[in-house]
mmCIF file of C-alpha atoms and ligand atoms in Angstrom:
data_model
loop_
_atom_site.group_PDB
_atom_site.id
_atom_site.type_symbol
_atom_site.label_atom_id
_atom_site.label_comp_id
_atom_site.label_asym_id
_atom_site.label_seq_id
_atom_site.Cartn_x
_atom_site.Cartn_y
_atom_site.Cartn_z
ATOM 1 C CA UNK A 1 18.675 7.155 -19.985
ATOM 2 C CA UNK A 2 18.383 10.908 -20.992
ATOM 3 C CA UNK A 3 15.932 12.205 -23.804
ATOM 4 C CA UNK A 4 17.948 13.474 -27.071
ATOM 5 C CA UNK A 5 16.560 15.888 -29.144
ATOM 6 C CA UNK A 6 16.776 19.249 -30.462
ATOM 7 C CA UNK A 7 14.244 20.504 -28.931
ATOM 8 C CA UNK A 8 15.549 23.979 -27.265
ATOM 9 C CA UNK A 9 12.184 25.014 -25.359
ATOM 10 C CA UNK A 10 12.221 21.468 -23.571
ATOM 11 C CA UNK A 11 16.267 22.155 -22.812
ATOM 12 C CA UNK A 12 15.432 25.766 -21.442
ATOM 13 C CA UNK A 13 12.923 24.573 -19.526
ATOM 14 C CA UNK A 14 14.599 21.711 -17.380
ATOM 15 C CA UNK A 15 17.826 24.472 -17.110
ATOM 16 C CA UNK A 16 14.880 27.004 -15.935
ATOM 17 C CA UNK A 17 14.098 24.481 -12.774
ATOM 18 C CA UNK A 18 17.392 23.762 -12.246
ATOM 19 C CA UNK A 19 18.392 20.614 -14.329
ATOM 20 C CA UNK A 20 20.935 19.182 -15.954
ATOM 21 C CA UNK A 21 21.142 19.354 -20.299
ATOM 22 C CA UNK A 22 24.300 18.207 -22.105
ATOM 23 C CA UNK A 23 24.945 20.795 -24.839
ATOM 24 C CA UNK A 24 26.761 20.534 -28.566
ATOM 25 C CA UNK A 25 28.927 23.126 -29.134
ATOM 26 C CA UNK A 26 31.554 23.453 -31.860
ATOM 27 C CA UNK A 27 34.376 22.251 -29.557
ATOM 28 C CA UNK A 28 32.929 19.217 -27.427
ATOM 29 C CA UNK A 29 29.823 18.560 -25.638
ATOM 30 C CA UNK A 30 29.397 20.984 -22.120
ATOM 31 C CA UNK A 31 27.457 19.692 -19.071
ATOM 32 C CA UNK A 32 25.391 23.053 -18.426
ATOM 33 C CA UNK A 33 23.281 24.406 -15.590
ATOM 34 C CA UNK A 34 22.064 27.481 -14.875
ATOM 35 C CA UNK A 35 25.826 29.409 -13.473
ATOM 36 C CA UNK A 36 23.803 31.764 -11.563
ATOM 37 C CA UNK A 37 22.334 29.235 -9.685
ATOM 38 C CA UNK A 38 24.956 27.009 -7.003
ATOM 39 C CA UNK A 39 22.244 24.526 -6.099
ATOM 40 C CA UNK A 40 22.137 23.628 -9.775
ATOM 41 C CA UNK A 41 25.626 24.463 -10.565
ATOM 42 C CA UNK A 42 26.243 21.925 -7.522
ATOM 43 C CA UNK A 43 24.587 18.807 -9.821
ATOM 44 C CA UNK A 44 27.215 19.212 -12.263
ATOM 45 C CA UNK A 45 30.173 18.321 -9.743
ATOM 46 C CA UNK A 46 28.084 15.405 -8.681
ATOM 47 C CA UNK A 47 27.512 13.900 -11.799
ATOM 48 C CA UNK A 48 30.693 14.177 -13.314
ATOM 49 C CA UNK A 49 32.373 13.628 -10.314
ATOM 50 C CA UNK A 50 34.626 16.409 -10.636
ATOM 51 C CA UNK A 51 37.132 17.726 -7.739
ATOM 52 C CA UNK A 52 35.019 20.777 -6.654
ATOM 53 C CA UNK A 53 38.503 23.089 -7.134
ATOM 54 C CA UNK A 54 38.532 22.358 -10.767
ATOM 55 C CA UNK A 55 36.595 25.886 -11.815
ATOM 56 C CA UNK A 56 33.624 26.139 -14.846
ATOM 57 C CA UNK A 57 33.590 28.171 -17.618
ATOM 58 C CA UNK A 58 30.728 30.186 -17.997
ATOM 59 C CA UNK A 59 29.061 29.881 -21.806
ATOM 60 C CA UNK A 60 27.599 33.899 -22.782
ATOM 61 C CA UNK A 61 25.168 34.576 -25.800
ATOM 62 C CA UNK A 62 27.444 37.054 -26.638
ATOM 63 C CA UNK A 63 30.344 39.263 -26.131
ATOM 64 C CA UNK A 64 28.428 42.202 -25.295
ATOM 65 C CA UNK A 65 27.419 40.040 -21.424
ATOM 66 C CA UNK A 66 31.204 40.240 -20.725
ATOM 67 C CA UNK A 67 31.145 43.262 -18.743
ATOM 68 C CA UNK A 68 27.964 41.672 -16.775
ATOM 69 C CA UNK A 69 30.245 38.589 -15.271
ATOM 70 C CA UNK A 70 33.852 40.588 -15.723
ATOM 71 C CA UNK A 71 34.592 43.335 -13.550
ATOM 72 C CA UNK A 72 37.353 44.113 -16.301
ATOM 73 C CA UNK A 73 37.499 43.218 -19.705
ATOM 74 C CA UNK A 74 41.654 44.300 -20.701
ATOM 75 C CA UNK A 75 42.418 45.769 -24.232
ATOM 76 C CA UNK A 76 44.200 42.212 -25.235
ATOM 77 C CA UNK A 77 40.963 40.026 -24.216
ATOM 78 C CA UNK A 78 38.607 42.483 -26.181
ATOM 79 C CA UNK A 79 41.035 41.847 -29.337
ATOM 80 C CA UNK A 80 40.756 37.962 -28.768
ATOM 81 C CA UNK A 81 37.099 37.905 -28.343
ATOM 82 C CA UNK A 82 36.682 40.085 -31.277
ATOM 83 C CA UNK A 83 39.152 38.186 -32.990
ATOM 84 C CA UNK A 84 37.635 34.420 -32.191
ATOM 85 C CA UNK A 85 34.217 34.399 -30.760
ATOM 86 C CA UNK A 86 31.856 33.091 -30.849
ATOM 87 C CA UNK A 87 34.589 30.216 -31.284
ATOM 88 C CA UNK A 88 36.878 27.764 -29.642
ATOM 89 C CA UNK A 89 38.435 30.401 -27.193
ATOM 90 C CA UNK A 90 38.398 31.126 -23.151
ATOM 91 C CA UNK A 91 38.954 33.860 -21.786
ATOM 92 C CA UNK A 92 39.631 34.043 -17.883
ATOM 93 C CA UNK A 93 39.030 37.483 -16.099
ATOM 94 C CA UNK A 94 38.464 39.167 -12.675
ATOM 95 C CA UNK A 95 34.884 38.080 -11.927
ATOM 96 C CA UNK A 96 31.963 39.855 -10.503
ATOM 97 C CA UNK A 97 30.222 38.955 -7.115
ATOM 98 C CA UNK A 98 27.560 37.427 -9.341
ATOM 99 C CA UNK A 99 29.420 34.329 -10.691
ATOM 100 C CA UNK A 100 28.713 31.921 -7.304
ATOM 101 C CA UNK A 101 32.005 30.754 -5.779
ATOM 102 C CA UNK A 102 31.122 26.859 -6.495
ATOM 103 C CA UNK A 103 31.794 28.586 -10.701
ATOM 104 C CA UNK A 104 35.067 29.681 -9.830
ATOM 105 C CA UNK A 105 36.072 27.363 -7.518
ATOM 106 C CA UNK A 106 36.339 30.021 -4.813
ATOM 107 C CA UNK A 107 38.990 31.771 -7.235
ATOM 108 C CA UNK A 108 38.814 35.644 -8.256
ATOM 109 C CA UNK A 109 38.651 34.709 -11.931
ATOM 110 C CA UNK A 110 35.896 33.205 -14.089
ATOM 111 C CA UNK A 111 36.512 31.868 -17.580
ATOM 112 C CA UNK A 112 34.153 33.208 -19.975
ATOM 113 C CA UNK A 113 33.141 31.835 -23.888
ATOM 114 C CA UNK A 114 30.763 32.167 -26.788
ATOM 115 C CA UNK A 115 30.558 28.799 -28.343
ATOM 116 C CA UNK A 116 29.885 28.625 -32.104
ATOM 117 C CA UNK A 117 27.024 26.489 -32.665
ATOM 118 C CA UNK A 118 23.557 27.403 -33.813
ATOM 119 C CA UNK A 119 21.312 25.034 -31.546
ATOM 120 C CA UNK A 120 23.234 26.155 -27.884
ATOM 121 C CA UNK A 121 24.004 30.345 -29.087
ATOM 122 C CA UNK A 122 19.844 29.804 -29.469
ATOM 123 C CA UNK A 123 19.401 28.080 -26.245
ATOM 124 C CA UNK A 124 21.653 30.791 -24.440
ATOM 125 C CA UNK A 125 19.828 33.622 -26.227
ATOM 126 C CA UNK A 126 16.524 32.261 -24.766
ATOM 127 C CA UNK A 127 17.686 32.279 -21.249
ATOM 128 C CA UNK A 128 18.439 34.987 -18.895
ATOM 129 C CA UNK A 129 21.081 33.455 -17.341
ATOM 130 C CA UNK A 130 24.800 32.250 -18.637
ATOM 131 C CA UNK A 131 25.505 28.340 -18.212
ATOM 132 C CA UNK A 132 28.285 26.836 -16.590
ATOM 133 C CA UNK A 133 29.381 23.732 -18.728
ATOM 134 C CA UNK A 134 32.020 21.621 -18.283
ATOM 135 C CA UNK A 135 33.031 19.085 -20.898
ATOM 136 C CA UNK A 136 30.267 15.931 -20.182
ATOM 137 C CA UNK A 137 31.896 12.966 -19.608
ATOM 138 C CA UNK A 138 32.821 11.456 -16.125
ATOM 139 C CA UNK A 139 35.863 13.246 -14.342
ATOM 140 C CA UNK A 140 39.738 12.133 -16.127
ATOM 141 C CA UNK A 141 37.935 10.114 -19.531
ATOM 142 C CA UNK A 142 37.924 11.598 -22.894
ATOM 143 C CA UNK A 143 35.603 14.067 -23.774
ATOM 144 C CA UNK A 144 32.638 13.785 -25.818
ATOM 145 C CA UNK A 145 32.072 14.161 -29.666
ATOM 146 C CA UNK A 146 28.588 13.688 -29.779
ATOM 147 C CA UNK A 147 25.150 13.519 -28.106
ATOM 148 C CA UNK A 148 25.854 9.474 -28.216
ATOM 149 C CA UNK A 149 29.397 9.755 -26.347
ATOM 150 C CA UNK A 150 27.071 12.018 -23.320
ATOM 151 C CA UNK A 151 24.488 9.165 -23.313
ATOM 152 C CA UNK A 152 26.635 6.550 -23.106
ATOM 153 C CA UNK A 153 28.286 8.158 -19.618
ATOM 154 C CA UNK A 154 26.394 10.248 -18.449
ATOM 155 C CA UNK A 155 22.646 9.302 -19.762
ATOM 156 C CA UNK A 156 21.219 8.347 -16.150
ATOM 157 C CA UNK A 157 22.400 11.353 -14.963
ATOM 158 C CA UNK A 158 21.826 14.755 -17.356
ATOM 159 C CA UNK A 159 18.103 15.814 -17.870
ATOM 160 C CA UNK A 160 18.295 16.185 -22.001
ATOM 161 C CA UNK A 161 20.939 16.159 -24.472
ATOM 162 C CA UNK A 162 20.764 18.697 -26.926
ATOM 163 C CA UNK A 163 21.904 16.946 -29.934
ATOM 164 C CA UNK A 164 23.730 19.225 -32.403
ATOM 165 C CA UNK A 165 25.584 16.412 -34.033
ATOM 166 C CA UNK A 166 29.478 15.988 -33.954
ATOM 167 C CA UNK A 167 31.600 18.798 -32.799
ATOM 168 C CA UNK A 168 33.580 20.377 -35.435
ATOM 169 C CA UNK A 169 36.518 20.967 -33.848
ATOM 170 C CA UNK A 170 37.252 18.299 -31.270
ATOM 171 C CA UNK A 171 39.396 19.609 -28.948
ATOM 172 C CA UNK A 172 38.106 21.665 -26.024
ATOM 173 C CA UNK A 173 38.462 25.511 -26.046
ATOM 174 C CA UNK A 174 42.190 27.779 -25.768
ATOM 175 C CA UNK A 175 42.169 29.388 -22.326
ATOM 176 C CA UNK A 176 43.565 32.482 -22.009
ATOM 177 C CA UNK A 177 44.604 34.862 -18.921
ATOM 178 C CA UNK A 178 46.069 37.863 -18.360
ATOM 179 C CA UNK A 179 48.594 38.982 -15.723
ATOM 180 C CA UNK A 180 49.164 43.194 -16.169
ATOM 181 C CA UNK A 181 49.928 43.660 -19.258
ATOM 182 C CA UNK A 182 50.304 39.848 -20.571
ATOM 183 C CA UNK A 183 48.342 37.207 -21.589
ATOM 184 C CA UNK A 184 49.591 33.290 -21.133
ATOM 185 C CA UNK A 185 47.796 30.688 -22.759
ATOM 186 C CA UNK A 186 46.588 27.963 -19.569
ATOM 187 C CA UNK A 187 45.668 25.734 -21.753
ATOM 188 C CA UNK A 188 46.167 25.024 -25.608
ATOM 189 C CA UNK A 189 43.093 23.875 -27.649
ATOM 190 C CA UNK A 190 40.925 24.685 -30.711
ATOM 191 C CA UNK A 191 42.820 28.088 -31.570
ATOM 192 C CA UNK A 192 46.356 27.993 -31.622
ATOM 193 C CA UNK A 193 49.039 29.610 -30.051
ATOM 194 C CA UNK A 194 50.339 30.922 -34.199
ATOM 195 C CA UNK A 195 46.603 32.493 -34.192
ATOM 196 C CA UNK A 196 46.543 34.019 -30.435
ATOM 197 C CA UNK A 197 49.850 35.911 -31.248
ATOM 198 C CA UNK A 198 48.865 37.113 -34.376
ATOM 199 C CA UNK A 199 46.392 38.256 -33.034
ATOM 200 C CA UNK A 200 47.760 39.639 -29.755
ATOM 201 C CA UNK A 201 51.672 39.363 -30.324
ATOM 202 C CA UNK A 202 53.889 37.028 -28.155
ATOM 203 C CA UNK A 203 52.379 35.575 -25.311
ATOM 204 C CA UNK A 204 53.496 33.169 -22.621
ATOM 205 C CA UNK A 205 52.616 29.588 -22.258
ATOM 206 C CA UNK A 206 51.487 27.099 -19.044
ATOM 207 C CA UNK A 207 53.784 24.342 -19.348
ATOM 208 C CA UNK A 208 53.988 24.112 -15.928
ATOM 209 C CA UNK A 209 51.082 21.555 -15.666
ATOM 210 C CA UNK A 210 51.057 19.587 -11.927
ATOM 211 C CA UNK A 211 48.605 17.584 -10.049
ATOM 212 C CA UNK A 212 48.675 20.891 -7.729
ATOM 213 C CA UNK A 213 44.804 22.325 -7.674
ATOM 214 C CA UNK A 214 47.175 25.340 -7.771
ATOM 215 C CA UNK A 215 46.584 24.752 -11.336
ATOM 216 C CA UNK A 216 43.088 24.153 -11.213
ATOM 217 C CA UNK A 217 41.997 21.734 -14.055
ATOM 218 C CA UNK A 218 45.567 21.182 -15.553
ATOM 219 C CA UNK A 219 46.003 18.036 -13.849
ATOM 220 C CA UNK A 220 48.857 16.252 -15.789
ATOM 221 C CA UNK A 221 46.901 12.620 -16.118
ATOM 222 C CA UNK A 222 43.508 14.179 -18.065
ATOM 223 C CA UNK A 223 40.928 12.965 -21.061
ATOM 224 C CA UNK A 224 42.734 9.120 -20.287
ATOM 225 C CA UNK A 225 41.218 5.928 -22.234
ATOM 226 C CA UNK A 226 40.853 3.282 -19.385
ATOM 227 C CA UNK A 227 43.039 1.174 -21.643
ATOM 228 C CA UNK A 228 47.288 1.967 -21.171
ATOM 229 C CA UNK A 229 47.878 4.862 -23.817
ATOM 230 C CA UNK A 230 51.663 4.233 -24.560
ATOM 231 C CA UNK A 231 53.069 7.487 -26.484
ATOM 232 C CA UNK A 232 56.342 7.311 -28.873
ATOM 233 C CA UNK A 233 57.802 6.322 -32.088
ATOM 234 C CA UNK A 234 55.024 3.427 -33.238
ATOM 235 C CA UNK A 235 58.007 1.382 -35.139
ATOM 236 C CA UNK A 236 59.969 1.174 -31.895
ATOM 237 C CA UNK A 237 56.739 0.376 -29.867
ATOM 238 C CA UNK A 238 55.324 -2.410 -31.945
ATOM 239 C CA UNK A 239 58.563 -4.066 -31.506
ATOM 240 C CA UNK A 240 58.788 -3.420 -27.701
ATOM 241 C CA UNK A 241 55.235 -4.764 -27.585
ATOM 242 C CA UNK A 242 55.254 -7.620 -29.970
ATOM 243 C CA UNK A 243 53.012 -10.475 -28.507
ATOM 244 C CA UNK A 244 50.490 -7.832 -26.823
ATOM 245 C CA UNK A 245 47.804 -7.135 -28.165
ATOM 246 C CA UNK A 246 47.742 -3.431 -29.451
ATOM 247 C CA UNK A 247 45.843 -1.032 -31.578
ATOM 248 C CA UNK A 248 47.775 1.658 -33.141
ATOM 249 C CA UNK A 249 46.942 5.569 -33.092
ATOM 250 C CA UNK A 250 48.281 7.460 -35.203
ATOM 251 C CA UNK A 251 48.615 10.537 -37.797
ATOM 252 C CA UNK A 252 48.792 9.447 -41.093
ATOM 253 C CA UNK A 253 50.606 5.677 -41.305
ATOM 254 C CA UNK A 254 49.757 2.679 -38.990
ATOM 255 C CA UNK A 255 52.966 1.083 -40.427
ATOM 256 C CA UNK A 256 50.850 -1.918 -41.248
ATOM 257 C CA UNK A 257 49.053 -2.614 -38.151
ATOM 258 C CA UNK A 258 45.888 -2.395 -36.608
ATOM 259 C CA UNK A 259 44.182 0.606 -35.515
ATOM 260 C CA UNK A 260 43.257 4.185 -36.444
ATOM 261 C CA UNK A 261 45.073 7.163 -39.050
ATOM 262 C CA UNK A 262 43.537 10.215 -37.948
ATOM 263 C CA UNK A 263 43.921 11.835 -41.093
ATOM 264 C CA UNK A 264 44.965 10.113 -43.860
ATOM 265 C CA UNK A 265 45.929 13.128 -45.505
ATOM 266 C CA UNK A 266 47.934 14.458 -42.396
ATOM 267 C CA UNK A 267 45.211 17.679 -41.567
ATOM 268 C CA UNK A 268 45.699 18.942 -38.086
ATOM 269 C CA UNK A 269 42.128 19.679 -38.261
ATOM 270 C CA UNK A 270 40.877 16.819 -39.115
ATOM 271 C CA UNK A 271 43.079 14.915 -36.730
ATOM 272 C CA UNK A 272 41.624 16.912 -33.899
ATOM 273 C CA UNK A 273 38.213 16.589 -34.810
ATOM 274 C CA UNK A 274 38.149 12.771 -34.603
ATOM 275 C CA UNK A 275 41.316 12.176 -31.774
ATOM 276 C CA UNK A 276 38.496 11.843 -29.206
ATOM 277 C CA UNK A 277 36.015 9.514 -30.928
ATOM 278 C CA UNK A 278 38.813 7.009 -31.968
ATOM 279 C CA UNK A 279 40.353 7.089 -28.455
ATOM 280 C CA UNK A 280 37.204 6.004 -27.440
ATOM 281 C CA UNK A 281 37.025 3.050 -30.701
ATOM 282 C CA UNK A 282 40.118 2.394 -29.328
ATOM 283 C CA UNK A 283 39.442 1.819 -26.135
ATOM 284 C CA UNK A 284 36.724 -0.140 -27.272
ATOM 285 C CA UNK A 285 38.786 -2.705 -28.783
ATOM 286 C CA UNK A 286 39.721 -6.070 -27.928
ATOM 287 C CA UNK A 287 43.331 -5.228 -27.390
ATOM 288 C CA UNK A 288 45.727 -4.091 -24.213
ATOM 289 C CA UNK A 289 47.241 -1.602 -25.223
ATOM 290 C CA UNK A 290 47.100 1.406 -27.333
ATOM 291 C CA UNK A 291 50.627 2.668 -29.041
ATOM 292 C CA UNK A 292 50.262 6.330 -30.236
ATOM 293 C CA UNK A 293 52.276 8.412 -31.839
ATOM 294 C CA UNK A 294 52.852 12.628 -31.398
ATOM 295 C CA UNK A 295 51.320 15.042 -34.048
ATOM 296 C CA UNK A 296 53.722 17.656 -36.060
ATOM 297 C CA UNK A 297 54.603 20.080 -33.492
ATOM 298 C CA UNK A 298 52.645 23.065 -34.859
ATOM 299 C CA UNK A 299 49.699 24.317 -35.189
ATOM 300 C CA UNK A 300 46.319 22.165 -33.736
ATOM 301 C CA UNK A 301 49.353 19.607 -33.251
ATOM 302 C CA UNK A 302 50.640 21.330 -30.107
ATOM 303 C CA UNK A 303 46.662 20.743 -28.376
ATOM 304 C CA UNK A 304 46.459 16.955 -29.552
ATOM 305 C CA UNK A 305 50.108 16.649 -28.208
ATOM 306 C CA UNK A 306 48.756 18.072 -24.878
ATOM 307 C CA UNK A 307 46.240 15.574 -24.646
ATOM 308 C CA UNK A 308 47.586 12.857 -25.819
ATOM 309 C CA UNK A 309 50.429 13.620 -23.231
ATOM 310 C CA UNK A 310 47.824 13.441 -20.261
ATOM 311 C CA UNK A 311 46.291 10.400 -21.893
ATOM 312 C CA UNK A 312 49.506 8.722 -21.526
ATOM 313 C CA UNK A 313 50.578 10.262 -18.210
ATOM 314 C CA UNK A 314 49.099 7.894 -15.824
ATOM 315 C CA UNK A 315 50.819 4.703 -17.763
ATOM 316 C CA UNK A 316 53.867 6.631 -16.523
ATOM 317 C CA UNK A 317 53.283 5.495 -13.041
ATOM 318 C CA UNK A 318 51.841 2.054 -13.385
HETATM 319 O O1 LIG B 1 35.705 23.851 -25.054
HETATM 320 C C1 LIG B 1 35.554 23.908 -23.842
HETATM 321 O O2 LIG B 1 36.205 24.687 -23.139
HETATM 322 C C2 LIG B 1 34.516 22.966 -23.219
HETATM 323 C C3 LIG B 1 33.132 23.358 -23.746
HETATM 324 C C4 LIG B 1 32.041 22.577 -23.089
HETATM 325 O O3 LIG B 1 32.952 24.737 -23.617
HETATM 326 N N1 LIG B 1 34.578 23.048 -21.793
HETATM 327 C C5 LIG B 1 35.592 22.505 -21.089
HETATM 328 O O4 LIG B 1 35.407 22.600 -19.723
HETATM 329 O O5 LIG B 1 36.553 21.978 -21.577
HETATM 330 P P1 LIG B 1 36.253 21.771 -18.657
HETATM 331 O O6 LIG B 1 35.568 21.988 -17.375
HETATM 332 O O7 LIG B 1 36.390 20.378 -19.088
HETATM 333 O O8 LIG B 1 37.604 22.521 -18.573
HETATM 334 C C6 LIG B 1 37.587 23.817 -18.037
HETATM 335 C C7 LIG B 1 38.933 24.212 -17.528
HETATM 336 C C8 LIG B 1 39.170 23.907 -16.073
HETATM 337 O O9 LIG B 1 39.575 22.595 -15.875
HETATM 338 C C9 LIG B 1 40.266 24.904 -15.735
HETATM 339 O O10 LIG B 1 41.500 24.377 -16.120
HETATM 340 C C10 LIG B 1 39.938 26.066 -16.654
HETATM 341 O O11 LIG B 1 38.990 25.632 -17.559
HETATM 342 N N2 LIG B 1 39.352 27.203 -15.931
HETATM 343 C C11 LIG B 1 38.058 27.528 -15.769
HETATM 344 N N3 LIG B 1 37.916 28.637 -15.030
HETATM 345 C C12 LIG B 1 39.167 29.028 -14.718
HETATM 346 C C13 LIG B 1 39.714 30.101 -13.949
HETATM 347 N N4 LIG B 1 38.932 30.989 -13.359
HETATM 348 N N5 LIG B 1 41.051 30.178 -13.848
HETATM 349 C C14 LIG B 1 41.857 29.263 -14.439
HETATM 350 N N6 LIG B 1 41.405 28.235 -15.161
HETATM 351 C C15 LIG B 1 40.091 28.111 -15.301
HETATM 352 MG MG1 LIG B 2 37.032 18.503 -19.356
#
């Protein structure tokens, strides 16, 4: 099992020799090694067990590094990261010869964030190198919430966790990239598309999502309990699945059954700060089956509906 602390010197020390530390930031908790480094970078794959064409994003102190990794930094990604960093945003650009290919997954691009949270902009300010992090749990499960979630999965196989308690917003990161004169969003998260166009004005969206490492990282069955996520109208499904045993998911109202509201109150926010912890309760539970139910389509709703989409995907084929 890994140490958990808060201890940053301890954390910058095993990253220094080349270890692994799970990190807290304020979306979910990264896997990060030293990105400059592709024997360390290398561990990360391993211990996740992550396709090696599914590319890391590379966590910065700051937005003043960009031009260090970036050989170009256009006018509509300086607005964003103006805009939303450090915060729940991505942004991928043409990469210098510095970020290793095993980073980038041999592509031209590198995705590039300042995460907002006090204990890892500390850690990254102490080292002289960026990390790569990927979200730490085990390739295709749900990512983690906490230091606990890492531990769990993950605890004979990270160095330290870095425990900045549980993640504010939830849901992973917005990535953004720009084609000419556009930017399309690759994949929705923690700042949503009505913010990104305020921001930037209209932009286009991947919905094109395939098992094709075309896509790198978009694969359509993603962040799955190992229990069958069914997704629809919860009324309809408890019927359907009467005499299973089932846990409902949902918004607001479990229509009388069993299972977890993610926000009584019906905030977005809240909903997608604990979607991943009670996919895990679920999963937990002495049931078959989990019955969810889609979010509003708006705002942070659009990201949980993503996920909960790739959640369900693989039930599609079973
Ligand atoms: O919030 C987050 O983004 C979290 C925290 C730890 O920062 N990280 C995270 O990493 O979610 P990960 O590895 O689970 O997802 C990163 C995804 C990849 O799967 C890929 O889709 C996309 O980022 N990505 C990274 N670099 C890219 C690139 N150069 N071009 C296109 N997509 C890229
Ligand atoms: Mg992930």
């Amino acid at each position: 099992m890994a140490q958990i602390g808060k201890d940053i010197e301890e954390a910058a020390t095993v990253l220094r020799r080349g270890g692994l530390v799970a990190i807290p930031t304020e979306t979910v908790y990264g896997l990060a090694a030293n990105a400059l480094d592709p024997s360390a970078v290398v561990r990360i794959f391993e211990a996740k067990g992550r396709p090696h064409f599914d590319p890391l994003i590379v966590h910065l102190p700051s937005a003043a590094q960009i031009n260090s990794y970036a050989s170009s930094f256009p006018a509509k990604a300086q607005q964003l990261a103006k805009t939303f960093w450090p915060g729940p945003l991505t942004l991928v650009l043409p990469k210098r010869d510095n970020i290793p290919d095993i980073v980038s997954s041999g592509l031209a691009t590198v995705g590039l964030r300042m995460p907002h949270h006090t204990l890892t902009q500390n850690l990254l300010s102490s080292l002289d190198f960026p990390l790569a992090a990927p979200s730490a749990n085990p390739f295709g499960y749900i990512s983690p919430t906490t230091a606990a979630h890492v531990q769990a999965q993950l605890g004979d196989k990270v160095d330290y966790i870095l425990d900045g308690g549980a993640c504010s917003v939830g849901l992973e990161s917005t990535i953004v990239g720009f084609e000419a004169d556009e930017a399309r969003i690759l994949r929705l998260g923690g700042i949503t598309l009505e913010a990104v166009e305020q921001c930037i004005g209209k932009v286009l969206l991947n919905n094109e999502s395939s098992s094709n490492p075309a896509a790198p990282g978009m694969l359509l069955s993603h962040y799955a309990p190992r229990k069958p996520l069914i997704l629809g109208d919860i009324p309809k499904l408890v019927v359907q699945y009467r005499g299973k045993k089932f846990a409902v998911l949902a918004l607001q109202n479990l229509h009388g059954q069993h299972g977890i509201a993610l926000s009584p109150s019906g905030n977005l926010s809240e909903a997608a700060q604990s979607l991943f912890a009670a996919m895990r309760s679920l999963d937990a539970m002495e049931v078959d089956v989990i019955l969810a139910e889609r979010m509003p389509h708006k705002g942070l709703g659009l990201a949980i509906n993503d996920r909960l989409g790739r959640a369900a995907y693989s039930e599609t084929f079973k």
